Amino acid sequence: LNVDGGGSKNNFLLQFQADMIAKPVVKNNNTEATAMGAIYMVMLATNTATLNEIKNLVYASKTFTSNISSKTRQTLYNNWSKAVNRCLDWDK
């Protein structure tokens, strides 16, 4: 899972995501990649950079990998699911 944006500044969140999906979560070196994407498109459109040059500007600053057991993962998921179900129709 490649991540950027404001949430990617929170290492706890990224580690939790990696733990819960049991897949690597790769933090982009630029947390505001949306704005940079627009700049990269302008660079391509104006021929001021090639796609390969732009690819060299983007790299992972950190990769988070799961470090919990599948049993712990399942327990966390079950507890989350219970919490969501308790919130449904709470006003009825």
PDB file of C-alpha atoms in Angstrom:
ATOM      1  CA  LEU A   1       0.000   0.000   0.000  1.00  0.00           C
ATOM      2  CA  ASN A   2       1.606   3.282  -1.089  1.00  0.00           C
ATOM      3  CA  VAL A   3       0.600   6.220   1.098  1.00  0.00           C
ATOM      4  CA  ASP A   4       0.957   9.988   1.127  1.00  0.00           C
ATOM      5  CA  GLY A   5      -1.066  12.936   2.399  1.00  0.00           C
ATOM      6  CA  GLY A   6      -1.551  14.233   5.906  1.00  0.00           C
ATOM      7  CA  GLY A   7      -2.242  10.830   7.449  1.00  0.00           C
ATOM      8  CA  SER A   8       1.097   9.527   6.249  1.00  0.00           C
ATOM      9  CA  LYS A   9       2.818  11.794   8.764  1.00  0.00           C
ATOM     10  CA  ASN A  10       1.501   9.535  11.539  1.00  0.00           C
ATOM     11  CA  ASN A  11       3.854   6.564  11.880  1.00  0.00           C
ATOM     12  CA  PHE A  12       1.528   4.879  14.395  1.00  0.00           C
ATOM     13  CA  LEU A  13      -1.283   4.927  11.824  1.00  0.00           C
ATOM     14  CA  LEU A  14       0.957   3.500   9.110  1.00  0.00           C
ATOM     15  CA  GLN A  15       2.245   0.735  11.366  1.00  0.00           C
ATOM     16  CA  PHE A  16      -1.320  -0.091  12.389  1.00  0.00           C
ATOM     17  CA  GLN A  17      -2.369  -0.288   8.733  1.00  0.00           C
ATOM     18  CA  ALA A  18       0.535  -2.620   7.954  1.00  0.00           C
ATOM     19  CA  ASP A  19      -0.378  -4.775  10.932  1.00  0.00           C
ATOM     20  CA  MET A  20      -4.047  -4.969   9.977  1.00  0.00           C
ATOM     21  CA  ILE A  21      -3.622  -5.712   6.269  1.00  0.00           C
ATOM     22  CA  ALA A  22      -0.514  -7.879   6.751  1.00  0.00           C
ATOM     23  CA  LYS A  23       1.096  -6.146   3.773  1.00  0.00           C
ATOM     24  CA  PRO A  24       3.857  -3.545   3.513  1.00  0.00           C
ATOM     25  CA  VAL A  25       2.810   0.090   3.784  1.00  0.00           C
ATOM     26  CA  VAL A  26       5.205   2.333   1.870  1.00  0.00           C
ATOM     27  CA  LYS A  27       5.434   5.972   2.896  1.00  0.00           C
ATOM     28  CA  ASN A  28       6.247   8.340   0.053  1.00  0.00           C
ATOM     29  CA  ASN A  29       9.178  10.701   0.587  1.00  0.00           C
ATOM     30  CA  ASN A  30       6.773  13.553  -0.147  1.00  0.00           C
ATOM     31  CA  THR A  31       3.712  13.511   2.090  1.00  0.00           C
ATOM     32  CA  GLU A  32       1.885  15.931  -0.232  1.00  0.00           C
ATOM     33  CA  ALA A  33       2.202  13.893  -3.408  1.00  0.00           C
ATOM     34  CA  THR A  34      -1.053  15.220  -4.895  1.00  0.00           C
ATOM     35  CA  ALA A  35       0.404  18.699  -5.340  1.00  0.00           C
ATOM     36  CA  MET A  36       3.638  17.238  -6.640  1.00  0.00           C
ATOM     37  CA  GLY A  37       1.677  15.132  -9.116  1.00  0.00           C
ATOM     38  CA  ALA A  38       0.242  18.295 -10.617  1.00  0.00           C
ATOM     39  CA  ILE A  39       3.720  19.768 -10.894  1.00  0.00           C
ATOM     40  CA  TYR A  40       5.030  16.597 -12.512  1.00  0.00           C
ATOM     41  CA  MET A  41       2.236  16.723 -15.099  1.00  0.00           C
ATOM     42  CA  VAL A  42       3.192  20.316 -15.957  1.00  0.00           C
ATOM     43  CA  MET A  43       6.822  19.273 -16.283  1.00  0.00           C
ATOM     44  CA  LEU A  44       5.823  16.492 -18.680  1.00  0.00           C
ATOM     45  CA  ALA A  45       3.486  18.745 -20.676  1.00  0.00           C
ATOM     46  CA  THR A  46       6.147  21.435 -21.070  1.00  0.00           C
ATOM     47  CA  ASN A  47       8.931  18.933 -21.790  1.00  0.00           C
ATOM     48  CA  THR A  48      11.006  20.213 -18.886  1.00  0.00           C
ATOM     49  CA  ALA A  49      11.417  16.659 -17.552  1.00  0.00           C
ATOM     50  CA  THR A  50      11.040  13.128 -18.831  1.00  0.00           C
ATOM     51  CA  LEU A  51       9.003  10.438 -17.140  1.00  0.00           C
ATOM     52  CA  ASN A  52      12.218   8.669 -16.086  1.00  0.00           C
ATOM     53  CA  GLU A  53      13.547  11.878 -14.522  1.00  0.00           C
ATOM     54  CA  ILE A  54      10.333  12.292 -12.577  1.00  0.00           C
ATOM     55  CA  LYS A  55      10.366   8.651 -11.466  1.00  0.00           C
ATOM     56  CA  ASN A  56      13.794   9.314  -9.950  1.00  0.00           C
ATOM     57  CA  LEU A  57      12.287  12.089  -7.804  1.00  0.00           C
ATOM     58  CA  VAL A  58       9.785   9.783  -6.121  1.00  0.00           C
ATOM     59  CA  TYR A  59      10.997   7.284  -3.572  1.00  0.00           C
ATOM     60  CA  ALA A  60       9.906   5.589  -0.391  1.00  0.00           C
ATOM     61  CA  SER A  61      11.070   7.220   2.802  1.00  0.00           C
ATOM     62  CA  LYS A  62       9.994   4.329   5.026  1.00  0.00           C
ATOM     63  CA  THR A  63       8.316   0.946   4.703  1.00  0.00           C
ATOM     64  CA  PHE A  64       6.176  -0.451   7.501  1.00  0.00           C
ATOM     65  CA  THR A  65       5.725  -4.205   7.781  1.00  0.00           C
ATOM     66  CA  SER A  66       3.404  -6.158  10.022  1.00  0.00           C
ATOM     67  CA  ASN A  67       4.845  -7.246  13.316  1.00  0.00           C
ATOM     68  CA  ILE A  68       1.809  -8.846  14.959  1.00  0.00           C
ATOM     69  CA  SER A  69       0.526 -12.401  14.841  1.00  0.00           C
ATOM     70  CA  SER A  70      -2.494 -13.398  12.809  1.00  0.00           C
ATOM     71  CA  LYS A  71      -4.289 -14.194  16.099  1.00  0.00           C
ATOM     72  CA  THR A  72      -3.688 -10.661  17.383  1.00  0.00           C
ATOM     73  CA  ARG A  73      -4.763  -9.241  14.023  1.00  0.00           C
ATOM     74  CA  GLN A  74      -8.016 -11.198  14.156  1.00  0.00           C
ATOM     75  CA  THR A  75      -8.696 -10.095  17.730  1.00  0.00           C
ATOM     76  CA  LEU A  76      -8.174  -6.439  16.812  1.00  0.00           C
ATOM     77  CA  TYR A  77     -10.423  -6.800  13.784  1.00  0.00           C
ATOM     78  CA  ASN A  78     -13.153  -8.516  15.826  1.00  0.00           C
ATOM     79  CA  ASN A  79     -13.055  -5.752  18.442  1.00  0.00           C
ATOM     80  CA  TRP A  80     -13.230  -3.087  15.733  1.00  0.00           C
ATOM     81  CA  SER A  81     -16.166  -4.869  14.126  1.00  0.00           C
ATOM     82  CA  LYS A  82     -18.001  -4.986  17.464  1.00  0.00           C
ATOM     83  CA  ALA A  83     -17.420  -1.250  17.946  1.00  0.00           C
ATOM     84  CA  VAL A  84     -18.773  -0.454  14.472  1.00  0.00           C
ATOM     85  CA  ASN A  85     -21.864  -2.593  15.060  1.00  0.00           C
ATOM     86  CA  ARG A  86     -22.535  -0.831  18.359  1.00  0.00           C
ATOM     87  CA  CYS A  87     -22.446   2.517  16.560  1.00  0.00           C
ATOM     88  CA  LEU A  88     -24.966   1.491  13.912  1.00  0.00           C
ATOM     89  CA  ASP A  89     -28.477   2.746  14.562  1.00  0.00           C
ATOM     90  CA  TRP A  90     -27.366   4.285  17.854  1.00  0.00           C
ATOM     91  CA  ASP A  91     -30.039   6.984  17.591  1.00  0.00           C
ATOM     92  CA  LYS A  92     -32.978   4.567  17.291  1.00  0.00           C
TER      93      LYS A  92
END
